[in-house]
PDB file of C-alpha atoms in Angstrom:
ATOM      1  CA  MET R   1       0.296   0.122   0.092  1.00 77.00           C
ATOM      2  CA  THR R   2       1.371   3.710  -0.946  1.00 84.00           C
ATOM      3  CA  PRO R   3       1.819   6.090   1.486  1.00 83.00           C
ATOM      4  CA  SER R   4      -1.126   8.164  -0.066  1.00 88.00           C
ATOM      5  CA  GLU R   5      -3.507   5.055  -0.061  1.00 90.00           C
ATOM      6  CA  THR R   6      -2.631   5.170   3.881  1.00 87.00           C
ATOM      7  CA  LYS R   7      -3.163   8.661   4.057  1.00 88.00           C
ATOM      8  CA  ALA R   8      -6.720   8.264   2.452  1.00 92.00           C
ATOM      9  CA  ILE R   9      -7.666   5.442   4.784  1.00 91.00           C
ATOM     10  CA  VAL R  10      -6.466   7.428   7.949  1.00 89.00           C
ATOM     11  CA  THR R  11      -8.552  10.971   6.708  1.00 92.00           C
ATOM     12  CA  LEU R  12     -11.453   8.661   5.946  1.00 94.00           C
ATOM     13  CA  SER R  13     -11.569   7.045   9.428  1.00 92.00           C
ATOM     14  CA  LEU R  14     -11.613  10.871  10.671  1.00 91.00           C
ATOM     15  CA  LEU R  15     -14.348  11.475   8.544  1.00 93.00           C
ATOM     16  CA  ALA R  16     -16.412   8.831   9.752  1.00 93.00           C
ATOM     17  CA  ALA R  17     -15.273   9.362  13.472  1.00 90.00           C
ATOM     18  CA  PHE R  18     -16.853  13.072  13.065  1.00 90.00           C
ATOM     19  CA  VAL R  19     -19.536  12.107  10.831  1.00 90.00           C
ATOM     20  CA  ASP R  20     -22.519  12.273  13.433  1.00 82.00           C
ATOM     21  CA  GLY R  21     -21.581  15.640  14.932  1.00 77.00           C
ATOM     22  CA  GLU R  22     -22.341  14.394  18.373  1.00 70.00           C
ATOM     23  CA  LYS R  23     -18.617  13.681  19.824  1.00 71.00           C
ATOM     24  CA  HIS R  24     -18.116  14.800  23.282  1.00 73.00           C
ATOM     25  CA  GLU R  25     -15.484  17.885  23.734  1.00 78.00           C
ATOM     26  CA  ARG R  26     -13.174  15.208  25.741  1.00 76.00           C
ATOM     27  CA  GLU R  27     -13.464  12.283  22.738  1.00 78.00           C
ATOM     28  CA  ARG R  28     -12.252  15.098  20.292  1.00 80.00           C
ATOM     29  CA  ALA R  29      -9.394  16.135  22.600  1.00 80.00           C
ATOM     30  CA  GLU R  30      -8.093  12.560  22.941  1.00 82.00           C
ATOM     31  CA  ILE R  31      -8.559  11.811  18.942  1.00 84.00           C
ATOM     32  CA  LYS R  32      -6.353  14.980  18.465  1.00 82.00           C
ATOM     33  CA  ARG R  33      -4.004  13.618  21.101  1.00 80.00           C
ATOM     34  CA  ILE R  34      -3.727  10.518  19.665  1.00 81.00           C
ATOM     35  CA  ALA R  35      -3.317  12.257  15.839  1.00 76.00           C
ATOM     36  CA  GLU R  36      -0.589  14.014  17.105  1.00 74.00           C
ATOM     37  CA  GLY R  37       0.925  10.938  18.926  1.00 71.00           C
ATOM     38  CA  LEU R  38       0.999   8.832  15.584  1.00 70.00           C
ATOM     39  CA  SER R  39       2.220  11.728  13.808  1.00 59.00           C
ATOM     40  CA  GLN R  40       5.021  11.382  11.326  1.00 54.00           C
ATOM     41  CA  ALA R  41       4.862   7.813  10.409  1.00 54.00           C
ATOM     42  CA  ASP R  42       4.988   6.640   7.089  1.00 56.00           C
ATOM     43  CA  GLY R  43       5.057  10.122   5.553  1.00 61.00           C
ATOM     44  CA  VAL R  44       1.183  10.655   7.063  1.00 70.00           C
ATOM     45  CA  ASN R  45       1.196  13.510   8.997  1.00 77.00           C
ATOM     46  CA  LEU R  46      -1.840  12.891  11.446  1.00 78.00           C
ATOM     47  CA  PRO R  47      -2.340  16.426  13.057  1.00 80.00           C
ATOM     48  CA  THR R  48      -2.343  18.026   9.211  1.00 86.00           C
ATOM     49  CA  ILE R  49      -4.939  15.422   8.295  1.00 87.00           C
ATOM     50  CA  TYR R  50      -7.175  15.919  11.525  1.00 86.00           C
ATOM     51  CA  GLN R  51      -7.539  20.095  11.012  1.00 89.00           C
ATOM     52  CA  ASP R  52      -8.254  19.187   7.322  1.00 91.00           C
ATOM     53  CA  VAL R  53     -11.299  16.762   8.394  1.00 90.00           C
ATOM     54  CA  LEU R  54     -12.208  19.459  11.081  1.00 88.00           C
ATOM     55  CA  MET R  55     -12.261  22.267   8.701  1.00 90.00           C
ATOM     56  CA  LYS R  56     -14.067  20.528   5.821  1.00 90.00           C
ATOM     57  CA  ARG R  57     -11.046  20.765   3.768  1.00 93.00           C
ATOM     58  CA  VAL R  58     -11.254  17.083   2.491  1.00 94.00           C
ATOM     59  CA  SER R  59     -14.301  15.398   0.747  1.00 93.00           C
ATOM     60  CA  LEU R  60     -15.144  11.662   0.341  1.00 95.00           C
ATOM     61  CA  ALA R  61     -14.638  12.170  -3.441  1.00 94.00           C
ATOM     62  CA  SER R  62     -11.417  13.272  -3.062  1.00 94.00           C
ATOM     63  CA  VAL R  63     -10.291  10.536  -0.611  1.00 95.00           C
ATOM     64  CA  ALA R  64     -11.968   7.781  -2.753  1.00 95.00           C
ATOM     65  CA  GLY R  65      -9.707   9.194  -5.850  1.00 95.00           C
ATOM     66  CA  GLU R  66      -6.528   8.157  -3.487  1.00 94.00           C
ATOM     67  CA  LEU R  67      -7.639   4.568  -3.024  1.00 95.00           C
ATOM     68  CA  LYS R  68      -6.402   2.774  -6.120  1.00 93.00           C
ATOM     69  CA  SER R  69      -6.205  -0.687  -5.267  1.00 92.00           C
ATOM     70  CA  ALA R  70      -9.085  -3.235  -4.429  1.00 92.00           C
ATOM     71  CA  GLU R  71      -7.028  -4.141  -1.143  1.00 91.00           C
ATOM     72  CA  SER R  72      -6.965  -0.095   0.260  1.00 92.00           C
ATOM     73  CA  ARG R  73     -10.443   0.410  -0.676  1.00 94.00           C
ATOM     74  CA  GLN R  74     -11.891  -2.398   1.561  1.00 93.00           C
ATOM     75  CA  LEU R  75      -9.597  -1.547   4.344  1.00 92.00           C
ATOM     76  CA  ALA R  76     -10.552   1.802   4.376  1.00 94.00           C
ATOM     77  CA  TYR R  77     -14.349   1.021   4.252  1.00 96.00           C
ATOM     78  CA  GLU R  78     -13.678  -1.461   7.101  1.00 94.00           C
ATOM     79  CA  MET R  79     -11.803   1.007   9.204  1.00 93.00           C
ATOM     80  CA  ALA R  80     -14.714   3.391   8.395  1.00 94.00           C
ATOM     81  CA  VAL R  81     -17.460   0.931   9.558  1.00 95.00           C
ATOM     82  CA  CYS R  82     -15.144   0.354  13.086  1.00 93.00           C
ATOM     83  CA  MET R  83     -15.091   4.132  13.893  1.00 92.00           C
ATOM     84  CA  CYS R  84     -18.897   4.349  13.322  1.00 92.00           C
ATOM     85  CA  ASP R  85     -19.259   1.866  15.626  1.00 92.00           C
ATOM     86  CA  ALA R  86     -16.434   2.147  18.254  1.00 90.00           C
ATOM     87  CA  ASP R  87     -19.025   3.857  20.440  1.00 87.00           C
ATOM     88  CA  GLY R  88     -22.022   1.978  19.779  1.00 88.00           C
ATOM     89  CA  VAL R  89     -24.443   1.129  16.822  1.00 90.00           C
ATOM     90  CA  GLN R  90     -24.379   3.082  13.921  1.00 92.00           C
ATOM     91  CA  SER R  91     -26.475   6.256  13.944  1.00 92.00           C
ATOM     92  CA  GLU R  92     -28.811   7.570  11.138  1.00 94.00           C
ATOM     93  CA  PRO R  93     -26.067   9.813   9.769  1.00 93.00           C
ATOM     94  CA  GLU R  94     -23.265   7.304  10.033  1.00 94.00           C
ATOM     95  CA  ARG R  95     -25.451   4.366   8.194  1.00 94.00           C
ATOM     96  CA  LEU R  96     -26.152   7.270   5.441  1.00 95.00           C
ATOM     97  CA  PHE R  97     -22.416   7.938   5.386  1.00 96.00           C
ATOM     98  CA  LEU R  98     -20.925   4.576   5.054  1.00 96.00           C
ATOM     99  CA  MET R  99     -23.772   3.648   2.297  1.00 95.00           C
ATOM    100  CA  ASP R 100     -22.038   6.775   0.386  1.00 96.00           C
ATOM    101  CA  VAL R 101     -18.627   5.414   0.926  1.00 97.00           C
ATOM    102  CA  ARG R 102     -19.547   1.878  -0.215  1.00 96.00           C
ATOM    103  CA  SER R 103     -20.876   3.905  -3.334  1.00 95.00           C
ATOM    104  CA  SER R 104     -18.023   5.815  -3.786  1.00 96.00           C
ATOM    105  CA  LEU R 105     -15.249   3.093  -3.788  1.00 96.00           C
ATOM    106  CA  GLY R 106     -17.229   1.039  -5.596  1.00 95.00           C
ATOM    107  CA  LEU R 107     -18.037  -1.861  -3.160  1.00 94.00           C
ATOM    108  CA  ASP R 108     -20.011  -4.988  -3.748  1.00 88.00           C
ATOM    109  CA  ALA R 109     -22.562  -6.381  -1.273  1.00 84.00           C
ATOM    110  CA  SER R 110     -19.554  -7.935   0.682  1.00 86.00           C
ATOM    111  CA  ALA R 111     -18.996  -4.662   2.182  1.00 90.00           C
ATOM    112  CA  ALA R 112     -22.733  -4.211   3.537  1.00 87.00           C
ATOM    113  CA  GLN R 113     -22.297  -7.781   5.177  1.00 90.00           C
ATOM    114  CA  PHE R 114     -19.123  -6.259   6.651  1.00 92.00           C
ATOM    115  CA  SER R 115     -21.397  -3.542   8.061  1.00 93.00           C
ATOM    116  CA  GLN R 116     -23.542  -5.820   9.681  1.00 92.00           C
ATOM    117  CA  ARG R 117     -21.405  -7.848  11.480  1.00 91.00           C
ATOM    118  CA  ALA R 118     -19.691  -4.984  12.924  1.00 93.00           C
ATOM    119  CA  GLU R 119     -23.200  -3.876  13.975  1.00 93.00           C
ATOM    120  CA  ASP R 120     -23.595  -7.171  15.748  1.00 92.00           C
ATOM    121  CA  ILE R 121     -20.520  -6.810  17.721  1.00 91.00           C
ATOM    122  CA  ALA R 122     -21.440  -2.942  18.613  1.00 90.00           C
ATOM    123  CA  ALA R 123     -24.933  -4.320  19.898  1.00 89.00           C
ATOM    124  CA  ALA R 124     -23.693  -7.194  21.995  1.00 86.00           C
ATOM    125  CA  VAL R 125     -22.501  -5.721  25.106  1.00 78.00           C
ATOM    126  CA  PRO R 126     -25.868  -3.429  25.481  1.00 78.00           C
ATOM    127  CA  ALA R 127     -27.653  -6.408  24.816  1.00 74.00           C
ATOM    128  CA  ALA R 128     -26.047  -8.450  27.911  1.00 68.00           C
ATOM    129  CA  VAL R 129     -26.037  -5.962  30.064  1.00 73.00           C
ATOM    130  CA  ALA R 130     -29.755  -4.943  29.501  1.00 66.00           C
ATOM    131  CA  VAL R 131     -30.838  -8.789  30.087  1.00 54.00           C
ATOM    132  CA  THR R 132     -28.612  -8.914  32.922  1.00 57.00           C
ATOM    133  CA  ALA R 133     -29.899  -5.768  34.659  1.00 51.00           C
ATOM    134  CA  ALA R 134     -33.658  -6.589  34.095  1.00 51.00           C
ATOM    135  CA  ALA R 135     -33.246  -9.708  35.768  1.00 50.00           C
ATOM    136  CA  ALA R 136     -32.109  -8.153  38.986  1.00 47.00           C
ATOM    137  CA  ALA R 137     -35.678  -6.603  39.999  1.00 39.00           C
ATOM    138  CA  THR R 138     -34.060  -5.016  43.275  1.00 42.00           C
ATOM    139  CA  PRO R 139     -30.703  -3.398  43.853  1.00 46.00           C
ATOM    140  CA  ALA R 140     -27.961  -6.192  44.881  1.00 53.00           C
ATOM    141  CA  ALA R 141     -26.757  -6.374  48.091  1.00 54.00           C
ATOM    142  CA  PRO R 142     -23.079  -5.283  48.855  1.00 53.00           C
ATOM    143  CA  GLN R 143     -20.696  -8.054  48.016  1.00 61.00           C
ATOM    144  CA  ALA R 144     -17.274  -9.222  48.955  1.00 74.00           C
ATOM    145  CA  PRO R 145     -15.965 -10.779  45.883  1.00 87.00           C
ATOM    146  CA  ASP R 146     -13.293 -13.070  45.462  1.00 91.00           C
ATOM    147  CA  SER R 147     -10.216 -10.930  44.897  1.00 93.00           C
ATOM    148  CA  THR R 148      -7.946 -13.549  43.437  1.00 94.00           C
ATOM    149  CA  GLU R 149     -10.476 -14.561  40.955  1.00 95.00           C
ATOM    150  CA  LEU R 150     -11.110 -11.210  39.870  1.00 97.00           C
ATOM    151  CA  ASP R 151      -7.456 -10.357  39.420  1.00 97.00           C
ATOM    152  CA  ARG R 152      -7.395 -13.711  37.230  1.00 97.00           C
ATOM    153  CA  ALA R 153     -10.347 -12.484  35.196  1.00 97.00           C
ATOM    154  CA  ILE R 154      -8.512  -9.088  34.788  1.00 98.00           C
ATOM    155  CA  LEU R 155      -5.250 -10.771  33.646  1.00 98.00           C
ATOM    156  CA  ASN R 156      -7.439 -13.098  31.368  1.00 97.00           C
ATOM    157  CA  ALA R 157      -9.221 -10.416  29.798  1.00 96.00           C
ATOM    158  CA  ALA R 158      -5.791  -8.118  29.023  1.00 97.00           C
ATOM    159  CA  ILE R 159      -4.175 -11.457  27.581  1.00 95.00           C
ATOM    160  CA  LEU R 160      -7.279 -11.634  25.155  1.00 94.00           C
ATOM    161  CA  ASN R 161      -7.320  -8.049  24.077  1.00 94.00           C
ATOM    162  CA  GLY R 162      -3.529  -8.161  23.610  1.00 92.00           C
ATOM    163  CA  ALA R 163      -3.969 -11.113  21.190  1.00 91.00           C
ATOM    164  CA  LEU R 164      -6.754  -9.475  19.462  1.00 90.00           C
ATOM    165  CA  GLU R 165      -4.215  -6.697  18.991  1.00 87.00           C
ATOM    166  CA  LEU R 166      -1.910  -8.907  17.008  1.00 86.00           C
ATOM    167  CA  LEU R 167      -4.563 -10.067  14.562  1.00 85.00           C
ATOM    168  CA  PRO R 168      -4.758  -8.098  11.159  1.00 83.00           C
ATOM    169  CA  GLU R 169      -8.416  -8.085  10.920  1.00 85.00           C
ATOM    170  CA  THR R 170     -10.362  -4.723  11.438  1.00 88.00           C
ATOM    171  CA  LEU R 171     -13.013  -6.606  13.466  1.00 89.00           C
ATOM    172  CA  SER R 172     -10.706  -7.998  15.710  1.00 89.00           C
ATOM    173  CA  THR R 173      -9.579  -4.605  16.999  1.00 88.00           C
ATOM    174  CA  MET R 174     -12.997  -3.609  17.201  1.00 90.00           C
ATOM    175  CA  ALA R 175     -13.701  -6.511  19.513  1.00 91.00           C
ATOM    176  CA  ILE R 176     -11.213  -4.999  21.968  1.00 92.00           C
ATOM    177  CA  ILE R 177     -13.271  -2.112  23.321  1.00 90.00           C
ATOM    178  CA  PRO R 178     -16.658  -4.209  23.953  1.00 91.00           C
ATOM    179  CA  LEU R 179     -14.476  -6.797  25.493  1.00 93.00           C
ATOM    180  CA  GLN R 180     -13.313  -3.956  28.001  1.00 94.00           C
ATOM    181  CA  MET R 181     -16.759  -2.763  28.632  1.00 93.00           C
ATOM    182  CA  LYS R 182     -18.020  -6.053  29.678  1.00 93.00           C
ATOM    183  CA  LEU R 183     -15.168  -6.588  31.909  1.00 95.00           C
ATOM    184  CA  VAL R 184     -15.729  -3.175  34.129  1.00 95.00           C
ATOM    185  CA  TYR R 185     -19.613  -4.825  34.088  1.00 94.00           C
ATOM    186  CA  ARG R 186     -18.478  -7.776  35.407  1.00 93.00           C
ATOM    187  CA  ILE R 187     -16.295  -6.262  38.113  1.00 95.00           C
ATOM    188  CA  GLY R 188     -19.251  -3.862  39.349  1.00 94.00           C
ATOM    189  CA  GLN R 189     -21.322  -6.652  39.371  1.00 91.00           C
ATOM    190  CA  ALA R 190     -18.918  -8.663  41.554  1.00 93.00           C
ATOM    191  CA  HIS R 191     -19.304  -5.817  43.919  1.00 93.00           C
ATOM    192  CA  GLY R 192     -23.078  -5.561  43.914  1.00 91.00           C
ATOM    193  CA  TYR R 193     -23.490  -3.103  41.249  1.00 91.00           C
ATOM    194  CA  GLN R 194     -25.902  -3.263  38.408  1.00 87.00           C
ATOM    195  CA  LEU R 195     -24.664  -1.112  35.500  1.00 89.00           C
ATOM    196  CA  ASP R 196     -25.680   0.082  32.098  1.00 89.00           C
ATOM    197  CA  THR R 197     -23.795   1.097  29.148  1.00 89.00           C
ATOM    198  CA  GLY R 198     -24.047   4.316  29.888  1.00 88.00           C
ATOM    199  CA  HIS R 199     -22.501   4.538  33.014  1.00 91.00           C
ATOM    200  CA  ILE R 200     -19.769   1.962  31.634  1.00 93.00           C
ATOM    201  CA  LYS R 201     -19.080   4.452  28.844  1.00 90.00           C
ATOM    202  CA  ASP R 202     -18.914   7.407  31.395  1.00 91.00           C
ATOM    203  CA  PHE R 203     -16.424   5.615  33.400  1.00 95.00           C
ATOM    204  CA  LEU R 204     -14.166   4.623  30.814  1.00 94.00           C
ATOM    205  CA  ALA R 205     -14.282   8.201  29.616  1.00 90.00           C
ATOM    206  CA  THR R 206     -13.451   9.324  33.137  1.00 92.00           C
ATOM    207  CA  VAL R 207     -10.361   7.351  33.121  1.00 94.00           C
ATOM    208  CA  GLY R 208      -9.225   8.778  29.769  1.00 87.00           C
ATOM    209  CA  VAL R 209     -10.254   5.653  27.675  1.00 88.00           C
ATOM    210  CA  GLY R 210     -12.266   7.198  24.459  1.00 84.00           C
ATOM    211  CA  LEU R 211     -14.116   4.641  22.558  1.00 87.00           C
ATOM    212  CA  THR R 212     -13.703   5.934  18.882  1.00 88.00           C
ATOM    213  CA  SER R 213     -10.244   7.475  19.877  1.00 87.00           C
ATOM    214  CA  GLN R 214      -9.098   4.163  21.443  1.00 87.00           C
ATOM    215  CA  TYR R 215     -10.147   2.525  18.218  1.00 89.00           C
ATOM    216  CA  LEU R 216      -8.411   4.795  16.270  1.00 88.00           C
ATOM    217  CA  GLU R 217      -5.080   4.680  18.319  1.00 85.00           C
ATOM    218  CA  GLN R 218      -5.246   0.713  18.279  1.00 85.00           C
ATOM    219  CA  ALA R 219      -5.836   0.422  14.435  1.00 86.00           C
ATOM    220  CA  GLY R 220      -3.770   3.270  13.622  1.00 83.00           C
ATOM    221  CA  ARG R 221      -0.559   1.775  15.155  1.00 80.00           C
ATOM    222  CA  LYS R 222      -1.353  -1.391  13.177  1.00 81.00           C
ATOM    223  CA  LEU R 223      -2.373   0.443  10.184  1.00 82.00           C
ATOM    224  CA  LEU R 224       1.148   2.456  10.107  1.00 77.00           C
ATOM    225  CA  GLY R 225       2.622  -0.396  11.180  1.00 75.00           C
ATOM    226  CA  GLY R 226       1.707  -2.001   7.962  1.00 73.00           C
ATOM    227  CA  LEU R 227      -0.007  -4.811  10.129  1.00 69.00           C
ATOM    228  CA  LEU R 228      -3.537  -4.149   9.434  1.00 78.00           C
ATOM    229  CA  GLY R 229      -5.363  -5.885   6.767  1.00 72.00           C
ATOM    230  CA  LYS R 230      -2.116  -8.500   6.103  1.00 63.00           C
ATOM    231  CA  VAL R 231      -4.520 -11.489   6.372  1.00 53.00           C
ATOM    232  CA  GLY R 232      -2.790 -14.930   6.208  1.00 48.00           C
ATOM    233  CA  GLY R 233       0.825 -14.562   6.949  1.00 44.00           C
ATOM    234  CA  GLY R 234       0.477 -11.132   8.445  1.00 47.00           C
ATOM    235  CA  LEU R 235      -0.084 -12.755  12.180  1.00 48.00           C
ATOM    236  CA  LEU R 236       3.055 -14.310  12.255  1.00 42.00           C
ATOM    237  CA  GLY R 237       5.214 -11.367  10.880  1.00 46.00           C
ATOM    238  CA  GLY R 238       3.182  -9.043  13.194  1.00 48.00           C
ATOM    239  CA  LEU R 239       3.888 -11.028  16.171  1.00 49.00           C
ATOM    240  CA  GLY R 240       7.809  -9.673  16.299  1.00 42.00           C
ATOM    241  CA  LYS R 241       6.615  -5.990  15.725  1.00 48.00           C
ATOM    242  CA  GLN R 242       4.364  -6.492  18.322  1.00 49.00           C
ATOM    243  CA  ALA R 243       6.883  -7.552  20.777  1.00 42.00           C
ATOM    244  CA  VAL R 244       8.697  -4.007  20.632  1.00 37.00           C
ATOM    245  CA  SER R 245       5.413  -2.055  20.840  1.00 49.00           C
ATOM    246  CA  SER R 246       3.293  -0.424  23.320  1.00 48.00           C
ATOM    247  CA  GLY R 247       1.280  -3.369  23.961  1.00 72.00           C
ATOM    248  CA  MET R 248      -1.659  -0.540  24.526  1.00 85.00           C
ATOM    249  CA  SER R 249      -4.476  -3.256  24.703  1.00 91.00           C
ATOM    250  CA  PHE R 250      -2.994  -5.398  26.904  1.00 95.00           C
ATOM    251  CA  ALA R 251      -1.998  -2.460  29.379  1.00 94.00           C
ATOM    252  CA  SER R 252      -5.233  -0.408  29.029  1.00 94.00           C
ATOM    253  CA  THR R 253      -7.511  -3.549  29.701  1.00 96.00           C
ATOM    254  CA  TYR R 254      -5.162  -4.444  32.831  1.00 97.00           C
ATOM    255  CA  ALA R 255      -5.440  -1.234  33.966  1.00 97.00           C
ATOM    256  CA  LEU R 256      -9.320  -0.576  33.522  1.00 97.00           C
ATOM    257  CA  GLY R 257      -9.792  -3.633  35.525  1.00 98.00           C
ATOM    258  CA  HIS R 258      -7.925  -2.874  38.255  1.00 98.00           C
ATOM    259  CA  VAL R 259      -8.551   0.715  38.754  1.00 98.00           C
ATOM    260  CA  ALA R 260     -12.495  -0.589  38.027  1.00 97.00           C
ATOM    261  CA  LYS R 261     -12.089  -3.059  40.832  1.00 97.00           C
ATOM    262  CA  ARG R 262     -10.457  -0.439  43.379  1.00 96.00           C
ATOM    263  CA  TYR R 263     -13.571   2.317  42.061  1.00 96.00           C
ATOM    264  CA  TYR R 264     -16.321  -0.717  42.928  1.00 95.00           C
ATOM    265  CA  ALA R 265     -14.805  -1.783  46.076  1.00 94.00           C
ATOM    266  CA  GLY R 266     -14.845   1.503  47.627  1.00 93.00           C
ATOM    267  CA  GLY R 267     -18.004   2.342  47.285  1.00 92.00           C
ATOM    268  CA  ARG R 268     -17.492   4.672  43.874  1.00 93.00           C
ATOM    269  CA  THR R 269     -15.994   7.394  45.803  1.00 92.00           C
ATOM    270  CA  LEU R 270     -12.897   7.960  43.944  1.00 93.00           C
ATOM    271  CA  SER R 271     -12.670  11.538  42.366  1.00 94.00           C
ATOM    272  CA  THR R 272     -12.411  12.080  38.908  1.00 94.00           C
ATOM    273  CA  GLN R 273      -8.628  12.999  39.127  1.00 95.00           C
ATOM    274  CA  MET R 274      -8.130   9.950  41.503  1.00 96.00           C
ATOM    275  CA  LEU R 275      -9.412   7.759  38.705  1.00 96.00           C
ATOM    276  CA  LYS R 276      -7.316   9.274  36.040  1.00 95.00           C
ATOM    277  CA  ASP R 277      -4.137   9.054  38.068  1.00 96.00           C
ATOM    278  CA  ALA R 278      -4.897   5.660  39.432  1.00 97.00           C
ATOM    279  CA  PHE R 279      -5.412   4.718  35.320  1.00 97.00           C
ATOM    280  CA  SER R 280      -2.164   6.450  34.434  1.00 95.00           C
ATOM    281  CA  SER R 281      -0.060   4.664  36.990  1.00 97.00           C
ATOM    282  CA  VAL R 282      -1.618   1.420  36.355  1.00 97.00           C
ATOM    283  CA  VAL R 283      -1.223   1.413  32.866  1.00 95.00           C
ATOM    284  CA  LYS R 284       2.449   2.272  33.269  1.00 94.00           C
ATOM    285  CA  GLU R 285       2.342  -1.291  35.231  1.00 96.00           C
ATOM    286  CA  GLY R 286       0.740  -2.805  32.662  1.00 95.00           C
ATOM    287  CA  GLN R 287       3.038  -1.978  30.272  1.00 92.00           C
ATOM    288  CA  GLY R 288       5.753  -3.234  32.118  1.00 92.00           C
ATOM    289  CA  LEU R 289       4.022  -6.623  32.499  1.00 94.00           C
ATOM    290  CA  GLN R 290       3.091  -6.706  28.669  1.00 91.00           C
ATOM    291  CA  THR R 291       6.942  -8.305  28.376  1.00 89.00           C
ATOM    292  CA  GLN R 292       6.578 -11.125  31.030  1.00 94.00           C
ATOM    293  CA  TYR R 293       3.115 -11.952  29.225  1.00 95.00           C
ATOM    294  CA  LEU R 294       3.799 -11.612  25.370  1.00 92.00           C
ATOM    295  CA  PRO R 295       4.226 -15.479  25.052  1.00 93.00           C
ATOM    296  CA  ALA R 296       1.119 -16.024  26.737  1.00 94.00           C
ATOM    297  CA  ILE R 297      -0.358 -13.268  24.376  1.00 93.00           C
ATOM    298  CA  GLN R 298       0.720 -14.744  21.254  1.00 90.00           C
ATOM    299  CA  GLU R 299      -0.039 -18.499  21.851  1.00 92.00           C
ATOM    300  CA  ARG R 300      -4.006 -16.771  22.416  1.00 92.00           C
ATOM    301  CA  ALA R 301      -3.434 -15.189  19.292  1.00 89.00           C
ATOM    302  CA  ARG R 302      -2.795 -18.010  17.496  1.00 88.00           C
ATOM    303  CA  THR R 303      -5.811 -19.875  18.644  1.00 89.00           C
ATOM    304  CA  LEU R 304      -8.222 -16.727  17.446  1.00 88.00           C
ATOM    305  CA  ASP R 305      -9.770 -16.361  14.117  1.00 78.00           C
ATOM    306  CA  THR R 306     -12.275 -13.504  13.249  1.00 73.00           C
ATOM    307  CA  SER R 307     -14.843 -16.034  13.280  1.00 78.00           C
ATOM    308  CA  GLN R 308     -14.917 -16.156  17.050  1.00 82.00           C
ATOM    309  CA  VAL R 309     -15.181 -12.307  17.731  1.00 86.00           C
ATOM    310  CA  LEU R 310     -18.611 -12.107  18.122  1.00 87.00           C
ATOM    311  CA  SER R 311     -19.106 -15.221  20.232  1.00 89.00           C
ATOM    312  CA  LEU R 312     -16.217 -13.836  22.290  1.00 86.00           C
ATOM    313  CA  VAL R 313     -17.788 -10.202  22.979  1.00 88.00           C
ATOM    314  CA  LYS R 314     -20.985 -12.239  23.736  1.00 85.00           C
ATOM    315  CA  ASN R 315     -19.924 -14.952  25.917  1.00 82.00           C
ATOM    316  CA  ALA R 316     -17.123 -12.851  27.892  1.00 75.00           C
TER     317      ALA R 316
END
């Protein structure tokens, strides 16, 4: 893939991120921060692209014209879909935008099928939370959960998300966010709290994990590193590169789990700043542990494929 095609894919992703016009200011700030952090990779200046998108200096037609190969057009569409679904099922503006993208890129019916698979993943967490919450007619009494068991669940979730980060398919990357949400839900439930998806999203945003911005960071690193979309031999080639990367999916999942455990065990009394500080500290701890658990992450990645992604999210 050429640098101009990579730039076009990133541009389309940012167009998708802002198409519904409903992004919270803190999410916009996170997207900007990530754009700056990923800048200058592969000749792609993300801060400039970010400004071009916000100032409406780029159009879907101009982006489509830069995508010459069938591979780049398909990957661009998949990333746009996942950007729209990262924070929940598609809104009407997002759905219409993706229809325009399919038309502009000349994609066939299989593209619409990909969009439906992404929608299924985006809908999996709210559906599971709603069913479980509905089953609890009265508030749960305070509980004393098994701390060792929760620690094991957090570590297993971090290893799984680290493994998903290794896979080259876009849907694998998208699954990381709902799996993190399910982990927070499980931890809250263990401490006697029945959480809805709104609360979970607010918790993630409070500690500094935006949904759309996190997908941009995860997929952007893989795209700019030449790992995203390389099905087949891409995994084994990616393992070596991942060993020296930030391993953000492992670290962020590990940190979310342990900060959530601390928060709900303490009766949800930690302030916003305390949550942010705790998350930042535990992320660093998780990054240190990532090297230790890299063999387990790699082994888990070898057992995964995209056909399992939806079942992983539903059954987590």
